[in-house]
Every structure is written in structure tokens, then in C-alpha cells.
Tab-separated table of C-alpha atoms in Angstrom:
chain	number	residue	atom	x	y	z
A	1	UNK	CA	-4.434	21.503	-38.653
A	2	UNK	CA	-1.431	23.933	-38.101
A	3	UNK	CA	2.096	22.831	-39.996
A	4	UNK	CA	5.100	22.858	-38.167
A	5	UNK	CA	6.706	26.673	-37.161
A	6	UNK	CA	9.752	27.915	-37.108
A	7	UNK	CA	10.804	30.902	-35.459
A	8	UNK	CA	12.268	33.149	-36.307
A	9	UNK	CA	12.311	32.928	-40.466
A	10	UNK	CA	15.440	35.069	-40.315
A	11	UNK	CA	18.718	35.960	-38.595
A	12	UNK	CA	21.970	37.650	-38.614
A	13	UNK	CA	24.312	36.123	-36.110
A	14	UNK	CA	28.119	37.961	-35.786
A	15	UNK	CA	30.610	35.155	-35.591
A	16	UNK	CA	31.791	34.021	-32.243
A	17	UNK	CA	27.713	35.068	-30.615
A	18	UNK	CA	25.204	31.589	-30.250
A	19	UNK	CA	22.029	30.964	-31.252
A	20	UNK	CA	18.541	29.573	-30.752
A	21	UNK	CA	15.678	28.314	-33.329
A	22	UNK	CA	12.383	27.248	-32.051
A	23	UNK	CA	10.415	24.793	-33.477
A	24	UNK	CA	6.981	23.546	-32.833
A	25	UNK	CA	6.176	20.063	-34.288
A	26	UNK	CA	2.418	19.353	-35.615
A	27	UNK	CA	-0.182	18.857	-32.482
A	28	UNK	CA	0.623	15.516	-31.261
A	29	UNK	CA	3.835	14.837	-33.259
A	30	UNK	CA	6.274	13.442	-30.910
A	31	UNK	CA	9.109	13.544	-32.895
A	32	UNK	CA	11.344	16.504	-33.907
A	33	UNK	CA	14.201	16.002	-36.549
A	34	UNK	CA	16.324	19.068	-36.844
A	35	UNK	CA	18.309	19.179	-40.372
A	36	UNK	CA	21.286	21.898	-42.230
A	37	UNK	CA	20.593	22.366	-45.811
A	38	UNK	CA	23.678	24.333	-47.391
A	39	UNK	CA	24.458	24.336	-51.118
A	40	UNK	CA	27.343	22.636	-51.086
A	41	UNK	CA	26.682	20.079	-48.543
A	42	UNK	CA	22.380	19.697	-49.290
A	43	UNK	CA	20.061	18.369	-46.645
A	44	UNK	CA	22.359	17.426	-43.710
A	45	UNK	CA	20.531	15.391	-40.853
A	46	UNK	CA	21.532	17.118	-37.310
A	47	UNK	CA	19.654	15.535	-34.816
A	48	UNK	CA	15.953	14.008	-33.657
A	49	UNK	CA	14.468	13.940	-30.417
A	50	UNK	CA	11.205	12.029	-29.266
A	51	UNK	CA	9.525	12.699	-26.059
A	52	UNK	CA	12.010	15.194	-24.677
A	53	UNK	CA	14.978	12.633	-25.069
A	54	UNK	CA	17.355	12.540	-28.273
A	55	UNK	CA	17.457	9.477	-30.011
A	56	UNK	CA	19.389	9.935	-32.751
A	57	UNK	CA	22.372	12.654	-33.995
A	58	UNK	CA	23.860	13.155	-37.153
A	59	UNK	CA	28.144	13.770	-37.799
A	60	UNK	CA	28.278	17.713	-36.134
A	61	UNK	CA	30.245	19.171	-33.783
A	62	UNK	CA	29.610	19.365	-29.871
A	63	UNK	CA	28.625	23.763	-31.146
A	64	UNK	CA	25.575	22.019	-32.234
A	65	UNK	CA	22.955	20.816	-29.818
A	66	UNK	CA	19.384	20.733	-29.283
A	67	UNK	CA	16.534	19.853	-26.672
A	68	UNK	CA	12.886	19.063	-26.569
A	69	UNK	CA	10.394	20.185	-24.029
A	70	UNK	CA	7.387	18.271	-22.916
A	71	UNK	CA	4.992	20.196	-25.120
A	72	UNK	CA	6.902	18.250	-28.004
A	73	UNK	CA	8.697	21.675	-29.057
A	74	UNK	CA	12.239	21.601	-29.337
A	75	UNK	CA	15.315	23.731	-29.757
A	76	UNK	CA	18.723	24.051	-31.133
A	77	UNK	CA	21.391	25.790	-30.258
A	78	UNK	CA	24.374	26.173	-32.126
A	79	UNK	CA	27.360	28.196	-30.280
A	80	UNK	CA	30.782	29.825	-31.219
A	81	UNK	CA	28.926	30.365	-34.150
A	82	UNK	CA	31.573	30.416	-37.816
A	83	UNK	CA	30.615	31.735	-41.159
A	84	UNK	CA	30.458	27.947	-42.244
A	85	UNK	CA	27.016	27.672	-39.922
A	86	UNK	CA	24.966	30.319	-42.620
A	87	UNK	CA	22.412	27.645	-43.519
A	88	UNK	CA	18.941	27.449	-43.643
A	89	UNK	CA	17.513	25.503	-40.617
A	90	UNK	CA	15.157	23.231	-41.411
A	91	UNK	CA	13.212	20.996	-38.542
A	92	UNK	CA	10.216	17.758	-39.240
A	93	UNK	CA	7.601	16.402	-37.126
A	94	UNK	CA	6.635	13.074	-37.524
A	95	UNK	CA	4.282	11.273	-35.389
A	96	UNK	CA	6.737	8.489	-33.888
A	97	UNK	CA	9.957	9.283	-36.323
A	98	UNK	CA	9.728	5.451	-37.680
A	99	UNK	CA	9.061	6.874	-40.967
A	100	UNK	CA	5.727	5.198	-41.163
A	101	UNK	CA	3.504	8.370	-40.897
A	102	UNK	CA	5.986	10.665	-42.942
A	103	UNK	CA	7.982	14.178	-41.963
A	104	UNK	CA	7.072	17.464	-42.179
A	105	UNK	CA	8.512	20.344	-42.614
A	106	UNK	CA	8.391	24.075	-41.539
A	107	UNK	CA	9.297	26.803	-43.470
A	108	UNK	CA	13.020	27.005	-41.492
A	109	UNK	CA	14.640	29.801	-40.292
A	110	UNK	CA	17.623	31.472	-42.885
A	111	UNK	CA	21.117	32.109	-41.093
A	112	UNK	CA	23.365	34.061	-41.965
A	113	UNK	CA	26.499	34.891	-39.648
A	114	UNK	CA	28.732	37.481	-40.772
B	1	UNK	CA	28.125	6.966	-44.205
B	2	UNK	CA	25.275	6.246	-46.264
B	3	UNK	CA	24.600	8.163	-49.451
B	4	UNK	CA	21.925	8.790	-52.035
B	5	UNK	CA	23.182	9.278	-55.389
B	6	UNK	CA	20.033	11.174	-57.097
B	7	UNK	CA	20.063	12.225	-61.549
B	8	UNK	CA	19.813	14.060	-63.355
B	9	UNK	CA	21.071	17.449	-61.363
B	10	UNK	CA	18.592	19.686	-63.591
B	11	UNK	CA	16.379	19.004	-65.805
B	12	UNK	CA	14.690	21.710	-68.690
B	13	UNK	CA	11.572	20.198	-70.218
B	14	UNK	CA	8.602	21.832	-72.328
B	15	UNK	CA	5.271	22.346	-70.687
B	16	UNK	CA	3.615	19.210	-70.950
B	17	UNK	CA	6.252	16.993	-71.240
B	18	UNK	CA	6.893	13.588	-68.991
B	19	UNK	CA	9.837	13.920	-66.668
B	20	UNK	CA	11.369	10.634	-64.960
B	21	UNK	CA	14.659	11.296	-61.593
B	22	UNK	CA	15.869	9.070	-59.846
B	23	UNK	CA	17.743	7.756	-56.589
B	24	UNK	CA	20.640	5.151	-56.321
B	25	UNK	CA	22.132	4.044	-53.153
B	26	UNK	CA	24.800	0.979	-52.432
B	27	UNK	CA	23.170	0.809	-48.929
B	28	UNK	CA	19.126	-0.662	-48.116
B	29	UNK	CA	16.341	1.750	-46.784
B	30	UNK	CA	13.644	0.669	-45.351
B	31	UNK	CA	11.483	3.953	-46.253
B	32	UNK	CA	11.560	6.137	-49.398
B	33	UNK	CA	10.238	9.783	-49.881
B	34	UNK	CA	10.121	11.863	-52.140
B	35	UNK	CA	9.354	15.926	-51.630
B	36	UNK	CA	9.128	18.961	-53.493
B	37	UNK	CA	10.824	22.419	-52.094
B	38	UNK	CA	10.298	25.408	-53.759
B	39	UNK	CA	12.608	28.799	-52.706
B	40	UNK	CA	12.769	29.944	-49.448
B	41	UNK	CA	10.002	26.887	-48.285
B	42	UNK	CA	10.443	23.894	-46.705
B	43	UNK	CA	10.633	20.371	-48.295
B	44	UNK	CA	6.864	19.412	-49.127
B	45	UNK	CA	6.524	15.957	-48.896
B	46	UNK	CA	4.746	14.315	-52.408
B	47	UNK	CA	5.150	10.725	-52.107
B	48	UNK	CA	6.060	8.038	-49.207
B	49	UNK	CA	7.363	4.051	-50.305
B	50	UNK	CA	6.929	1.652	-47.326
B	51	UNK	CA	7.752	-1.168	-49.068
B	52	UNK	CA	10.081	-3.071	-51.976
B	53	UNK	CA	8.542	-3.116	-55.272
B	54	UNK	CA	5.808	-0.632	-54.169
B	55	UNK	CA	4.723	1.850	-56.988
B	56	UNK	CA	2.342	4.639	-55.784
B	57	UNK	CA	0.431	7.320	-57.276
B	58	UNK	CA	-0.492	10.855	-56.487
B	59	UNK	CA	-1.952	12.850	-59.407
B	60	UNK	CA	0.611	12.993	-62.229
B	61	UNK	CA	3.173	11.944	-60.207
B	62	UNK	CA	4.443	7.554	-59.977
B	63	UNK	CA	7.035	6.916	-57.558
B	64	UNK	CA	8.603	3.409	-57.072
B	65	UNK	CA	10.518	1.727	-54.404
B	66	UNK	CA	13.343	-0.708	-55.935
B	67	UNK	CA	12.803	-4.335	-55.631
B	68	UNK	CA	16.634	-4.171	-54.279
B	69	UNK	CA	15.742	-1.722	-51.724
B	70	UNK	CA	18.356	0.781	-52.909
B	71	UNK	CA	16.895	2.939	-55.531
B	72	UNK	CA	13.136	4.344	-56.655
B	73	UNK	CA	12.341	6.598	-59.093
B	74	UNK	CA	9.651	9.001	-59.282
B	75	UNK	CA	7.940	10.554	-62.752
B	76	UNK	CA	5.970	13.648	-63.361
B	77	UNK	CA	3.206	13.150	-66.183
B	78	UNK	CA	2.018	16.390	-68.206
B	79	UNK	CA	4.371	18.753	-66.872
B	80	UNK	CA	3.022	22.180	-66.377
B	81	UNK	CA	4.296	25.335	-65.121
B	82	UNK	CA	3.695	24.694	-61.106
B	83	UNK	CA	5.700	21.632	-61.313
B	84	UNK	CA	9.124	23.918	-61.411
B	85	UNK	CA	11.142	23.803	-58.299
B	86	UNK	CA	13.678	21.197	-56.738
B	87	UNK	CA	12.811	17.946	-56.208
B	88	UNK	CA	14.444	15.655	-53.111
B	89	UNK	CA	14.441	12.084	-52.738
B	90	UNK	CA	14.921	10.857	-49.124
B	91	UNK	CA	15.837	7.777	-47.627
B	92	UNK	CA	15.218	6.332	-44.027
B	93	UNK	CA	18.101	3.696	-42.916
B	94	UNK	CA	16.861	0.445	-41.861
B	95	UNK	CA	17.370	-0.214	-37.658
B	96	UNK	CA	17.159	3.400	-37.458
B	97	UNK	CA	16.514	4.844	-33.875
B	98	UNK	CA	14.480	7.338	-35.294
B	99	UNK	CA	13.687	10.320	-37.104
B	100	UNK	CA	16.940	10.693	-39.372
B	101	UNK	CA	16.689	10.887	-43.665
B	102	UNK	CA	19.331	10.679	-46.116
B	103	UNK	CA	18.759	13.238	-48.724
B	104	UNK	CA	19.934	13.228	-52.400
B	105	UNK	CA	21.222	16.369	-53.925
B	106	UNK	CA	18.098	16.829	-55.757
B	107	UNK	CA	16.784	17.365	-59.411
B	108	UNK	CA	16.228	21.195	-60.210
B	109	UNK	CA	13.035	20.829	-62.821
B	110	UNK	CA	12.224	23.995	-65.235
B	111	UNK	CA	9.355	24.057	-67.206
B	112	UNK	CA	9.498	26.040	-70.523
B	113	UNK	CA	5.481	27.254	-71.237
């Protein structure tokens, strides 16, 4: 069974640009969550999608957005990039998103903003 | 907002020693999860706990969901070099609409052969 796939693995962007990251969940999983990991703040929840609907949102500015497609693949977008957006972005998939089946993480996308 | 306090922040131990780390919170959680993260990779689930008082083992790893639902610990017995990494606790808040985990700050484990 294929795991959670995130693309690209590495990305370098310039301040002010926008970026789109992709996450393909485990087959059959309908919940996809996104997290930002930085040395200073640790792992912070961004948002969660279930069956194409955003069910939960963390405390991030509106520059961070996401969506989920009918095949459960998800994308997150960051507009007007700032230096502080440099981080490892992780997505996690779950069958239900209730925690009962656990959450499986991808290897992440390392975003560097210069 | 809800926060998890994980301790210790780092541990330097000798191969073969036992390890213990814990997480506490001022709020209750419905689920406690323990993850390990290696450099450049995403966290990998080690143990999941779903009920207060639950004690679960996975090989040399044992974790417990605290009775008060506000804490959890992870023990690793007879550590080996491949146990090196960062261990995170994560809790799922009650009345959660889904998908949201609160993470501890992590415990960095170093094992000396």
C-alpha cells in the first residue's frame, strides 16, 4: 500500500511569490491535514479537509489556503511568501480524521523563502 | 489555546538503557499518539492510545494514556542506536471536527553505542 506522497520535496521561492504544494493520501483515506514545522514553533496545524470540505482550521493568516479534490488529493497554497514561511510542510492522511485510525504523515515539502 | 508540555527536551543515554518521556496538558484529550521523526522525514506513528488508563506496547515501546486524560508517557526499554531521533507526543482535542492534532515540542534522543 503506497504511503502519503508529497511533492515537491524541496522548493526555493522568493519573497512575495506564491507556492502550491501537493499531497496524495493513502488510497481510501478521505481526510488530509496539513502542518507547518519550524524549529521555533514546532508542528502547527494548518487545516484539514474531508471529502472536499474544510472541516478544521488552525491559526494561520489567510495567505495560507488549501483545497481537496474528489480523489482526495489535496493542495495547499501560500500567497505573498514571507521569509518566516520557510518551513517543512507536512501532510497527514487518515481514513476518517477522527483519530481512531491514526494519522500517517508524508515526508514533507521543505520550503525555503529567500 | 491548548498546549502540550513534553519533557525532557533531550536525552543522551548509553545503549541498553531504558528511556522515559512524558507529555502533560492543562486540557483533556480524547486520543494520544506518539510519533518518531528522523531527519528529513515525516513523523512515523509508534503507538496510538484511545482510552484513559490504556497501556499499550509495541515491541520495546510502551505508552500509557493518563487517567486524567491530561497526560501520557512513553517508555523505551533496552535502547539501541536506531532509536535515535525526535519523539513527539500528539493529542487530539475533544469535540474535534477532525484532523487536528496538538503536538508537544519533541524529545531528542541520542544513544551512545
